[in-house]
Short mmCIF file of C-alpha atoms in Angstrom, two decimals:
data_model
loop_
_atom_site.label_atom_id
_atom_site.label_comp_id
_atom_site.label_asym_id
_atom_site.label_seq_id
_atom_site.Cartn_x
_atom_site.Cartn_y
_atom_site.Cartn_z
CA MET A 1140 0.15 0.31 -0.02
CA ARG A 1141 1.74 3.44 -0.65
CA TRP A 1142 0.90 5.98 1.51
CA ALA A 1143 0.71 9.86 0.38
CA ARG A 1144 0.98 13.06 2.14
CA TYR A 1145 -0.27 16.26 0.54
CA ASP A 1146 -1.39 19.80 0.02
CA HIS A 1147 -5.26 19.94 -1.88
CA LYS A 1148 -6.83 23.11 -2.35
CA GLY A 1149 -4.86 23.89 1.12
CA LYS A 1150 -5.66 20.81 2.79
CA ILE A 1151 -3.00 18.89 4.01
CA SER A 1152 -4.23 14.87 4.01
CA TYR A 1153 -3.00 11.38 4.22
CA GLY A 1154 -4.44 9.13 1.37
CA ILE A 1155 -4.28 5.58 0.02
CA VAL A 1156 -2.76 6.23 -3.51
CA ASP A 1157 -3.74 3.89 -6.32
CA GLY A 1158 -2.76 4.81 -9.73
CA ASP A 1159 -3.23 7.82 -10.48
CA THR A 1160 -5.78 8.42 -7.45
CA ILE A 1161 -5.82 8.87 -4.01
CA GLU A 1162 -8.52 8.13 -1.44
CA GLU A 1163 -8.07 10.27 1.10
CA VAL A 1164 -7.99 9.46 4.66
CA ASN A 1165 -8.62 11.30 8.28
CA GLY A 1166 -5.37 10.51 10.41
CA ILE A 1167 -2.03 8.98 9.59
CA PRO A 1168 -1.11 5.91 8.48
CA TRP A 1169 0.08 4.03 11.44
CA GLU A 1170 -2.70 5.04 13.25
CA ASN A 1171 -5.04 2.77 11.46
CA PRO A 1172 -6.87 5.87 10.02
CA GLU A 1173 -10.63 6.13 8.35
CA LYS A 1174 -10.96 6.01 4.70
CA THR A 1175 -12.95 9.39 4.02
CA GLY A 1176 -14.30 8.04 0.28
CA ASN A 1177 -13.15 11.31 -0.64
CA THR A 1178 -10.61 10.83 -4.02
CA VAL A 1179 -8.61 13.14 -5.85
CA SER A 1180 -6.12 13.00 -8.71
CA VAL A 1181 -2.38 12.86 -8.80
CA ASN A 1182 -2.77 16.03 -11.04
CA ASP A 1183 -4.34 18.53 -8.54
CA ILE A 1184 -2.54 17.53 -5.24
CA LYS A 1185 0.45 19.13 -4.14
CA TRP A 1186 2.89 16.39 -3.30
CA LEU A 1187 4.72 16.62 0.18
CA PRO A 1188 7.10 15.16 2.39
CA PRO A 1189 5.33 11.51 3.49
CA VAL A 1190 5.90 12.97 7.11
CA ILE A 1191 7.82 15.58 8.96
CA PRO A 1192 9.90 13.10 11.35
CA PRO A 1193 10.20 14.24 15.44
CA THR A 1194 14.12 12.91 14.10
CA PHE A 1195 15.54 12.76 11.33
CA TYR A 1196 18.37 10.32 10.80
CA ALA A 1197 20.75 9.71 8.60
CA ALA A 1198 23.90 6.52 7.89
CA GLY A 1199 25.56 8.91 5.64
CA LEU A 1200 28.30 6.57 4.75
CA ASN A 1201 27.35 3.51 4.18
CA TYR A 1202 28.43 2.31 0.92
CA ALA A 1203 31.67 0.79 -0.17
CA GLU A 1204 32.20 2.78 -3.51
CA HIS A 1205 30.62 6.20 -2.73
CA VAL A 1206 32.83 6.25 0.89
CA ILE A 1207 36.01 6.23 -1.56
CA LYS A 1208 34.73 8.77 -4.32
CA THR A 1209 34.33 10.73 -1.48
CA ALA A 1210 37.33 10.46 0.24
CA LYS A 1211 39.06 11.32 -2.48
CA ARG A 1212 37.15 13.87 -3.66
CA ILE A 1213 37.77 15.88 -0.24
CA GLY A 1214 41.45 15.39 -0.43
CA LYS A 1215 41.00 12.03 2.28
CA GLU A 1216 42.27 8.95 2.43
CA PRO A 1217 38.81 6.44 2.98
CA ASN A 1218 37.50 5.44 5.91
CA ILE A 1219 34.90 2.71 6.01
CA PRO A 1220 32.31 2.96 8.61
CA GLU A 1221 33.67 0.39 11.29
CA LYS A 1222 30.43 0.42 13.03
CA PRO A 1223 26.49 1.73 12.95
CA ASP A 1224 26.88 5.21 14.25
CA ILE A 1225 23.77 6.62 12.95
CA GLY A 1226 23.78 10.31 11.42
CA TYR A 1227 21.15 13.06 11.29
CA ARG A 1228 19.65 15.87 9.14
CA ALA A 1229 17.14 18.55 9.38
CA VAL A 1230 13.81 19.00 8.95
CA ASN A 1231 13.86 22.47 7.23
CA ALA A 1232 15.36 20.66 4.12
CA MET A 1233 12.52 18.81 4.00
CA ILE A 1234 10.70 18.98 0.56
CA GLY A 1235 8.41 16.96 -1.25
CA HIS A 1236 8.47 14.85 -4.61
CA GLU A 1237 8.50 17.79 -7.34
CA GLU A 1238 9.47 20.72 -5.39
CA ASN A 1239 12.43 22.68 -6.66
CA VAL A 1240 15.83 22.38 -4.97
CA VAL A 1241 16.77 25.82 -4.69
CA ILE A 1242 20.90 26.71 -5.65
CA PRO A 1243 22.25 28.94 -3.32
CA LYS A 1244 24.18 31.97 -5.10
CA ASP A 1245 27.28 31.37 -3.52
CA ALA A 1246 26.76 27.82 -3.58
CA GLY A 1247 30.50 26.64 -5.30
CA GLU A 1248 30.09 23.87 -8.40
CA GLN A 1249 29.70 20.48 -6.40
CA VAL A 1250 25.99 20.45 -5.53
CA HIS A 1251 25.28 16.49 -5.80
CA TYR A 1252 23.05 14.29 -5.64
CA GLU A 1253 22.44 10.71 -3.15
CA GLY A 1254 20.08 8.47 -3.64
CA GLU A 1255 18.49 6.50 -0.85
CA ILE A 1256 16.31 4.17 0.91
CA VAL A 1257 14.59 5.54 3.87
CA ALA A 1258 12.66 3.04 6.23
CA VAL A 1259 9.90 5.15 7.94
CA ILE A 1260 9.01 4.27 11.99
CA GLY A 1261 5.64 2.78 12.75
CA LYS A 1262 6.26 1.44 16.54
CA LYS A 1263 7.66 2.99 19.55
CA ALA A 1264 10.90 1.26 19.92
CA LYS A 1265 13.65 0.17 21.97
CA HIS A 1266 16.39 -2.53 22.79
CA LEU A 1267 15.56 -4.46 19.59
CA SER A 1268 17.87 -7.42 18.48
CA LYS A 1269 18.28 -7.82 14.73
CA GLU A 1270 16.02 -10.29 13.71
CA ASP A 1271 13.37 -8.31 15.62
CA ALA A 1272 14.51 -5.05 14.33
CA LEU A 1273 12.23 -5.04 11.22
CA SER A 1274 9.32 -5.15 13.15
CA CYS A 1275 9.19 -0.92 14.05
CA VAL A 1276 9.45 -0.39 10.20
CA PHE A 1277 5.84 0.61 8.85
CA GLY A 1278 7.14 1.28 5.50
CA TYR A 1279 9.58 2.43 2.91
CA THR A 1280 10.38 6.16 0.46
CA ILE A 1281 13.03 7.16 -1.33
CA GLY A 1282 15.34 10.95 0.08
CA ASN A 1283 17.65 12.29 -2.01
CA ASP A 1284 20.47 13.45 0.13
CA ILE A 1285 21.43 17.04 -1.60
CA SER A 1286 25.16 18.26 -0.37
CA GLU A 1287 27.68 21.05 -1.37
CA ARG A 1288 30.69 19.70 -1.24
CA ASP A 1289 32.94 22.54 -0.59
CA TRP A 1290 30.85 23.28 2.53
CA GLN A 1291 30.62 19.86 3.79
CA LYS A 1292 34.03 19.70 3.24
CA GLY A 1293 34.80 23.45 5.07
CA ASP A 1294 32.52 23.78 7.79
CA ARG A 1295 32.48 22.42 11.17
CA THR A 1296 29.30 20.92 10.80
CA MET A 1297 27.41 19.53 7.48
CA TRP A 1298 24.41 22.64 8.72
CA ARG A 1299 24.86 24.27 5.32
CA GLY A 1300 26.44 21.60 3.32
CA LYS A 1301 23.53 19.00 3.83
CA ASN A 1302 20.62 21.21 5.64
CA THR A 1303 20.04 24.25 3.02
CA ASP A 1304 16.65 24.86 2.71
CA THR A 1305 15.45 22.53 -0.46
CA PHE A 1306 18.42 19.94 0.13
CA LYS A 1307 16.05 16.88 1.68
CA PRO A 1308 13.74 15.63 -1.23
CA MET A 1309 11.78 12.60 0.52
CA GLY A 1310 9.16 10.85 -1.61
CA PRO A 1311 6.78 10.17 -3.06
CA TRP A 1312 5.00 8.19 -0.47
CA ILE A 1313 5.83 5.22 1.61
CA GLU A 1314 5.45 2.38 0.08
CA THR A 1315 4.22 -0.86 2.91
CA ASP A 1316 4.61 -3.49 0.42
CA VAL A 1317 8.45 -3.33 -0.83
CA GLY A 1318 8.97 -7.19 -1.07
CA ASP A 1319 12.53 -8.58 -0.60
CA LEU A 1320 14.64 -5.86 0.26
CA ASP A 1321 17.30 -7.64 -1.95
CA LYS A 1322 15.89 -8.02 -4.54
CA LEU A 1323 15.40 -3.62 -4.82
CA THR A 1324 17.77 -2.20 -7.19
CA THR A 1325 18.27 2.13 -6.96
CA THR A 1326 18.63 4.20 -10.43
CA VAL A 1327 19.54 7.30 -10.80
CA LYS A 1328 18.68 9.48 -14.04
CA VAL A 1329 19.82 13.03 -14.08
CA ASN A 1330 17.63 14.94 -17.23
CA GLY A 1331 16.43 11.51 -18.01
CA GLU A 1332 19.81 9.05 -18.57
CA THR A 1333 20.79 6.97 -15.98
CA THR A 1334 23.89 7.99 -14.02
CA ILE A 1335 24.27 5.72 -11.54
CA GLU A 1336 22.44 2.14 -10.70
CA PHE A 1337 23.25 -0.81 -7.25
CA PRO A 1338 21.51 -3.08 -5.61
CA THR A 1339 19.53 -1.29 -2.59
CA ASN A 1340 20.20 -3.21 0.35
CA ASN A 1341 24.23 -3.28 -1.09
CA MET A 1342 25.44 -1.48 2.55
CA ILE A 1343 28.06 -1.69 4.54
CA PHE A 1344 25.79 -1.87 7.40
CA ASP A 1345 21.98 -2.99 6.48
CA ILE A 1346 18.92 -1.15 7.83
CA PRO A 1347 18.18 -4.38 10.80
CA THR A 1348 22.02 -3.34 12.05
CA TYR A 1349 21.50 0.52 12.31
CA ILE A 1350 17.68 -0.33 14.33
CA SER A 1351 19.28 -2.87 16.77
CA ALA A 1352 22.41 -0.68 17.62
CA MET A 1353 20.24 2.43 17.34
CA THR A 1354 18.07 1.41 19.91
CA ARG A 1355 20.48 -0.03 21.90
CA TYR A 1356 20.74 3.97 23.55
CA LEU A 1357 17.74 5.91 22.15
CA THR A 1358 14.15 5.19 21.45
CA LEU A 1359 12.63 5.47 17.65
CA TYR A 1360 9.27 6.66 17.62
CA PRO A 1361 6.22 6.77 15.13
CA GLY A 1362 7.14 9.39 12.30
CA ASP A 1363 10.81 8.92 12.21
CA VAL A 1364 13.07 8.42 9.43
CA ILE A 1365 16.31 6.76 8.82
CA TRP A 1366 17.87 7.89 5.25
CA MET A 1367 20.10 4.63 4.60
CA GLY A 1368 23.15 5.96 2.51
CA ALA A 1369 24.33 6.09 -1.35
CA GLU A 1370 25.88 4.38 -3.50
CA GLY A 1371 28.94 5.84 -6.04
CA ALA A 1372 29.27 9.96 -6.82
CA SER A 1373 27.14 12.63 -8.44
CA PRO A 1374 27.95 14.59 -12.06
CA ASN A 1375 27.54 18.24 -9.95
CA MET A 1376 24.01 19.17 -10.42
CA LYS A 1377 23.31 22.43 -12.25
CA ALA A 1378 19.87 24.79 -12.68
CA GLY A 1379 17.74 23.57 -14.75
CA ASP A 1380 18.56 19.61 -14.02
CA VAL A 1381 15.95 17.20 -13.41
CA CYS A 1382 17.48 14.35 -10.62
CA GLU A 1383 14.74 11.61 -10.69
CA ILE A 1384 15.89 8.37 -8.03
CA GLU A 1385 14.60 5.58 -8.60
CA ILE A 1386 14.12 2.21 -6.45
CA THR A 1387 11.91 -0.85 -7.71
CA ASN A 1388 8.71 -1.86 -5.87
CA ILE A 1389 8.48 2.05 -4.55
CA GLY A 1390 8.50 4.06 -6.97
CA VAL A 1391 9.81 7.87 -8.60
CA LEU A 1392 11.35 10.42 -6.55
CA ARG A 1393 11.71 13.18 -9.08
CA ASN A 1394 13.16 17.13 -7.99
CA THR A 1395 14.22 20.19 -10.22
CA PHE A 1396 17.39 21.86 -9.90
CA VAL A 1397 16.54 25.70 -10.32
CA ALA A 1398 19.01 28.60 -9.19
CA GLU A 1399 18.09 31.31 -6.09
CA GLU A 1400 16.82 34.37 -7.73
CA MET B 22 6.40 35.82 31.55
CA ARG B 23 7.24 32.14 32.00
CA TRP B 24 5.66 29.32 29.63
CA ALA B 25 6.16 25.89 30.93
CA ARG B 26 4.62 22.59 29.42
CA TYR B 27 3.85 19.85 31.76
CA ASP B 28 1.82 16.64 32.27
CA HIS B 29 -1.45 17.21 35.13
CA LYS B 30 -2.95 13.77 35.30
CA GLY B 31 -1.83 12.22 32.17
CA LYS B 32 -3.05 16.03 30.33
CA ILE B 33 -0.81 18.09 28.91
CA SER B 34 -0.92 21.33 28.52
CA TYR B 35 0.27 25.13 28.66
CA GLY B 36 -0.11 27.37 30.77
CA ILE B 37 1.92 30.82 32.90
CA VAL B 38 3.93 29.98 35.84
CA ASP B 39 3.17 32.74 39.02
CA GLY B 40 5.22 31.55 41.58
CA ASP B 41 4.32 28.19 42.83
CA THR B 42 0.81 27.85 40.76
CA ILE B 43 0.41 27.38 37.27
CA GLU B 44 -2.71 28.97 35.45
CA GLU B 45 -3.26 26.85 31.87
CA VAL B 46 -4.52 27.89 28.59
CA ASN B 47 -5.52 26.29 25.37
CA GLY B 48 -2.55 26.48 22.72
CA ILE B 49 1.15 27.19 22.57
CA PRO B 50 2.74 30.67 23.48
CA TRP B 51 3.39 32.02 20.24
CA GLU B 52 0.16 32.05 19.24
CA ASN B 53 -2.01 33.80 21.60
CA PRO B 54 -3.34 30.72 23.36
CA GLU B 55 -6.18 31.66 25.51
CA LYS B 56 -6.75 31.20 29.52
CA THR B 57 -9.18 28.33 30.79
CA GLY B 58 -8.63 30.30 34.38
CA ASN B 59 -7.87 26.50 35.48
CA THR B 60 -5.04 26.21 37.90
CA VAL B 61 -2.48 24.12 39.13
CA SER B 62 0.02 24.11 41.85
CA VAL B 63 3.46 22.69 40.54
CA ASN B 64 3.93 20.40 42.97
CA ASP B 65 1.48 18.40 41.34
CA ILE B 66 2.54 18.31 37.75
CA LYS B 67 5.61 16.47 35.83
CA TRP B 68 7.27 18.93 34.01
CA LEU B 69 8.03 18.28 30.98
CA PRO B 70 10.09 20.04 28.07
CA PRO B 71 8.92 23.26 27.10
CA VAL B 72 8.66 22.72 23.23
CA ILE B 73 9.93 19.77 20.75
CA PRO B 74 11.36 21.56 18.29
CA PRO B 75 10.75 20.62 14.56
CA THR B 76 14.55 21.46 14.27
CA PHE B 77 16.84 20.78 17.50
CA TYR B 78 19.86 23.19 16.79
CA ALA B 79 22.98 24.02 18.92
CA ALA B 80 26.28 25.53 18.61
CA GLY B 81 28.65 22.97 20.36
CA LEU B 82 31.51 24.69 20.76
CA ASN B 83 31.12 28.17 21.71
CA TYR B 84 33.21 29.02 24.96
CA ALA B 85 36.69 29.93 24.56
CA GLU B 86 37.95 27.89 28.18
CA HIS B 87 35.39 24.71 27.00
CA VAL B 88 36.98 24.75 23.82
CA ILE B 89 40.42 24.33 24.89
CA LYS B 90 39.81 21.78 28.03
CA THR B 91 37.50 20.04 25.55
CA ALA B 92 39.94 19.62 23.31
CA LYS B 93 42.84 18.60 25.90
CA ARG B 94 40.29 16.10 27.35
CA ILE B 95 40.64 13.98 23.68
CA GLY B 96 44.00 14.72 22.97
CA LYS B 97 43.63 17.55 20.45
CA GLU B 98 44.89 20.44 19.43
CA PRO B 99 42.15 23.13 20.49
CA ASN B 100 40.19 24.31 17.49
CA ILE B 101 37.98 27.53 18.63
CA PRO B 102 35.49 27.80 15.78
CA GLU B 103 36.28 30.89 13.06
CA LYS B 104 32.61 30.84 11.99
CA PRO B 105 29.59 30.49 13.69
CA ASP B 106 28.73 26.64 11.72
CA ILE B 107 25.76 25.30 13.89
CA GLY B 108 25.17 21.83 14.69
CA TYR B 109 22.20 19.48 16.01
CA ARG B 110 20.95 17.21 18.81
CA ALA B 111 18.00 14.64 18.82
CA VAL B 112 14.54 15.22 20.05
CA ASN B 113 14.53 11.95 21.43
CA ALA B 114 16.97 12.71 24.10
CA MET B 115 14.43 15.04 25.43
CA ILE B 116 13.33 15.50 28.83
CA GLY B 117 11.99 18.30 31.45
CA HIS B 118 12.99 19.68 34.77
CA GLU B 119 13.47 17.04 37.83
CA GLU B 120 13.05 13.99 35.30
CA ASN B 121 16.41 11.83 35.96
CA VAL B 122 19.91 11.56 33.42
CA VAL B 123 19.97 7.94 33.22
CA ILE B 124 23.59 6.79 32.56
CA PRO B 125 23.66 3.62 30.15
CA LYS B 126 25.46 0.12 32.06
CA ASP B 127 28.01 0.83 29.36
CA ALA B 128 28.74 4.09 29.25
CA GLY B 129 32.79 5.28 30.62
CA GLU B 130 33.68 7.42 33.69
CA GLN B 131 33.30 11.07 32.08
CA VAL B 132 29.79 11.60 31.84
CA HIS B 133 29.29 15.45 31.75
CA TYR B 134 26.98 18.30 32.06
CA GLU B 135 26.75 21.56 30.07
CA GLY B 136 24.61 24.67 31.27
CA GLU B 137 23.58 26.23 28.24
CA ILE B 138 21.14 29.07 27.31
CA VAL B 139 18.45 27.92 24.80
CA ALA B 140 16.71 30.64 22.31
CA VAL B 141 13.52 29.63 21.84
CA ILE B 142 12.16 30.70 18.31
CA GLY B 143 8.56 31.95 17.95
CA LYS B 144 8.19 33.46 14.45
CA LYS B 145 8.83 31.83 10.92
CA ALA B 146 12.41 33.73 9.84
CA LYS B 147 14.90 33.72 6.69
CA HIS B 148 17.14 36.42 5.74
CA LEU B 149 17.86 37.80 8.85
CA SER B 150 20.38 41.02 9.37
CA LYS B 151 22.15 40.63 12.95
CA GLU B 152 20.26 43.65 14.12
CA ASP B 153 16.84 41.77 13.62
CA ALA B 154 17.74 38.07 14.45
CA LEU B 155 16.40 38.75 17.95
CA SER B 156 13.20 39.37 16.54
CA CYS B 157 12.50 35.93 15.53
CA VAL B 158 13.26 34.79 19.24
CA PHE B 159 9.80 34.11 21.10
CA GLY B 160 11.91 34.07 24.93
CA TYR B 161 14.84 31.54 26.97
CA THR B 162 15.15 28.22 28.57
CA ILE B 163 17.94 26.35 30.35
CA GLY B 164 19.76 23.31 28.50
CA ASN B 165 21.92 20.66 29.78
CA ASP B 166 24.15 19.13 26.49
CA ILE B 167 25.01 15.88 28.53
CA SER B 168 27.78 13.89 26.63
CA GLU B 169 29.49 10.55 27.48
CA ARG B 170 32.81 11.30 26.74
CA ASP B 171 34.28 8.34 25.18
CA TRP B 172 31.65 7.67 22.73
CA GLN B 173 31.95 11.47 21.74
CA LYS B 174 35.60 11.06 20.56
CA GLY B 175 35.30 7.20 19.50
CA ASP B 176 32.25 7.21 17.21
CA ARG B 177 31.65 8.64 13.77
CA THR B 178 29.19 10.61 14.89
CA MET B 179 27.95 12.54 18.28
CA TRP B 180 24.52 9.36 18.08
CA ARG B 181 25.09 8.07 21.63
CA GLY B 182 27.85 9.86 23.00
CA LYS B 183 24.95 13.57 23.04
CA ASN B 184 21.50 11.87 22.12
CA THR B 185 20.87 9.36 24.25
CA ASP B 186 18.05 8.98 25.59
CA THR B 187 17.28 11.52 28.74
CA PHE B 188 20.60 13.36 27.94
CA LYS B 189 19.00 16.49 26.51
CA PRO B 190 17.26 18.15 29.64
CA MET B 191 15.42 21.40 28.99
CA GLY B 192 13.09 23.45 31.32
CA PRO B 193 11.69 24.36 33.41
CA TRP B 194 10.13 27.08 30.95
CA ILE B 195 10.87 29.04 27.83
CA GLU B 196 11.38 33.00 29.60
CA THR B 197 10.12 36.10 27.51
CA ASP B 198 11.72 38.85 29.86
CA VAL B 199 15.02 37.72 30.11
CA GLY B 200 16.00 41.81 30.36
CA ASP B 201 19.91 42.72 28.68
CA LEU B 202 21.72 39.02 27.61
CA ASP B 203 24.74 41.18 28.75
CA LYS B 204 23.79 40.91 32.41
CA LEU B 205 22.91 37.02 32.62
CA THR B 206 25.16 34.82 35.19
CA THR B 207 25.17 30.82 34.20
CA THR B 208 25.61 28.50 37.69
CA VAL B 209 26.15 25.03 37.56
CA LYS B 210 26.16 23.15 41.06
CA VAL B 211 26.60 19.49 41.46
CA ASN B 212 24.88 18.17 44.42
CA GLY B 213 24.40 22.21 45.85
CA GLU B 214 28.00 22.92 45.37
CA THR B 215 29.18 25.00 42.77
CA THR B 216 31.42 23.82 40.30
CA ILE B 217 31.35 26.68 37.61
CA GLU B 218 29.92 29.74 37.01
CA PHE B 219 30.37 32.20 34.05
CA PRO B 220 28.64 35.01 32.00
CA THR B 221 25.89 33.77 29.73
CA ASN B 222 26.78 35.77 27.01
CA ASN B 223 30.58 35.46 26.82
CA MET B 224 30.22 33.75 23.56
CA ILE B 225 32.59 33.09 20.52
CA PHE B 226 29.91 33.67 18.43
CA ASP B 227 26.54 35.47 20.06
CA ILE B 228 23.03 34.07 18.74
CA PRO B 229 22.51 37.09 17.11
CA THR B 230 25.84 35.94 14.91
CA TYR B 231 24.33 32.81 15.04
CA ILE B 232 21.17 33.63 13.61
CA SER B 233 21.44 35.81 10.93
CA ALA B 234 24.00 33.07 9.45
CA MET B 235 22.04 30.34 10.33
CA THR B 236 18.73 31.93 8.20
CA ARG B 237 21.01 32.92 5.08
CA TYR B 238 20.41 29.24 4.29
CA LEU B 239 17.94 28.30 6.38
CA THR B 240 14.07 29.10 7.62
CA LEU B 241 13.68 28.89 11.85
CA TYR B 242 10.42 27.68 12.50
CA PRO B 243 8.71 28.39 15.72
CA GLY B 244 9.82 25.62 18.40
CA ASP B 245 12.65 25.40 17.58
CA VAL B 246 15.46 25.49 19.87
CA ILE B 247 18.73 27.07 19.52
CA TRP B 248 21.40 25.64 22.39
CA MET B 249 24.40 27.85 22.75
CA GLY B 250 26.95 26.09 23.98
CA ALA B 251 28.70 26.04 27.40
CA GLU B 252 31.60 27.38 29.18
CA GLY B 253 34.26 25.31 31.08
CA ALA B 254 34.78 21.76 31.92
CA SER B 255 32.46 19.39 33.99
CA PRO B 256 33.50 16.97 36.60
CA ASN B 257 32.68 13.09 35.94
CA MET B 258 28.78 12.96 37.02
CA LYS B 259 27.77 9.36 38.38
CA ALA B 260 24.43 7.94 39.64
CA GLY B 261 23.21 9.84 42.97
CA ASP B 262 24.84 13.61 41.31
CA VAL B 263 22.23 16.22 41.07
CA CYS B 264 23.20 18.62 38.98
CA GLU B 265 21.24 21.93 39.07
CA ILE B 266 22.27 24.64 36.60
CA GLU B 267 20.76 28.90 37.48
CA ILE B 268 21.07 31.17 35.19
CA THR B 269 19.59 35.12 36.36
CA ASN B 270 16.50 35.56 35.12
CA ILE B 271 15.34 32.62 33.62
CA GLY B 272 15.65 29.73 36.85
CA VAL B 273 17.22 26.83 37.65
CA LEU B 274 16.86 23.26 36.05
CA ARG B 275 17.42 20.25 37.75
CA ASN B 276 18.22 16.89 36.80
CA THR B 277 19.19 14.14 38.75
CA PHE B 278 21.25 11.00 37.46
CA VAL B 279 20.89 7.24 38.17
CA ALA B 280 22.56 4.28 36.85
CA GLU B 281 20.25 1.98 33.70
CA GLU B 282 19.12 -1.05 35.51
#
């Protein structure tokens, strides 16, 4: 089932997506919402991030080739993570499917995409074993962890390198039935041309490993999201470019880059 | 005016604190809430963090002596920040005034307090000049940025070093009338003995400088909090210790450390 969050004529709702139609519900997906019977065309809505998380987690470096290429780009030795230390991103930066990514006037040339699978938490969880870890996951969506590499390299934190407004597209919806994670493929296209394709689950530390490690020390809450990192490197994105991230059985997250006015 | 958020017999409300009495309101402080006329004694409530922020910002290193002592502790050269690069903390870790800080079983000896003034945002804000920066601040509260230094030093991120559950006490309330920030003093006591006292505003980068720099790239939203960092170093805190952080014209944030069961 695909759960979207959207704005229709100024009203923000969740709904169930079926082809080009969304059936509105009252409430939020992980709290047994009621169907209202109202339907709307996907052409008549604005897509919103499918959830605004209480805490926005991100694995960051979690695919081997990406670690090596990122290290090379910033002139450091590759440092493959030895344990699943989770990181964070910021809610201010979130936008939905089809919203524009705004490149700040003073950004450098290296504005990059990172196409990631995102686990959406549906149940409060602490002290989960690896075996039970996925029991707290409601479904999956797609994230684009956009990064300005000069700022990422030069600043003391990743505040503007990763968390500038509009730098965190997420969507288009939450899919509850992705099937076998090992059978998913992530494909990124820029202006219709495939720039990278990789097995989504080819992570250094997989989702159960992260959730089990995290919940030793922290409580996960419904609506929390965990962005699982991306493989490879990105070309430099510029105003006018359209970035599409597709993950098997989830869908396509599409965003256009524009210049700050 | 002092705005508290509290739990009274299972109901979560905001209210205005006057001495030992809280007058309940309907709504949230920065949206012109209505007084209900109901009052409750502060002895009959559980204090909650005065806001759950959409984004939880933290300056981290923002007082010179703290930077030098922190560097020495982790065996690195002191690295005084050259610009106001904001950091982040996580909502899962928040607790209120008088709640217990739980030290995990496997924590090392260096569990430390950091007593900080916290700016609470009351208006959506972007592109603020330094002169206008404080116009988006609703009021101030107190934060204790508890840190486990071995994890802070050894992990790739600050996830458990800073964001273990209960490691972010905040409160007791939001004070809207602190007066001149240059006249405030932060005093930390452990088991009744003063361990440090410093001018609250003796920051490397002050609040207007941070807000102006941040809002060049990001939008601040009502309810966001900015923890401004702490001076000096902390003794090692252990189960049974009571930590009190007092800031002039705001109040006292008190929390007891306990061992994980």
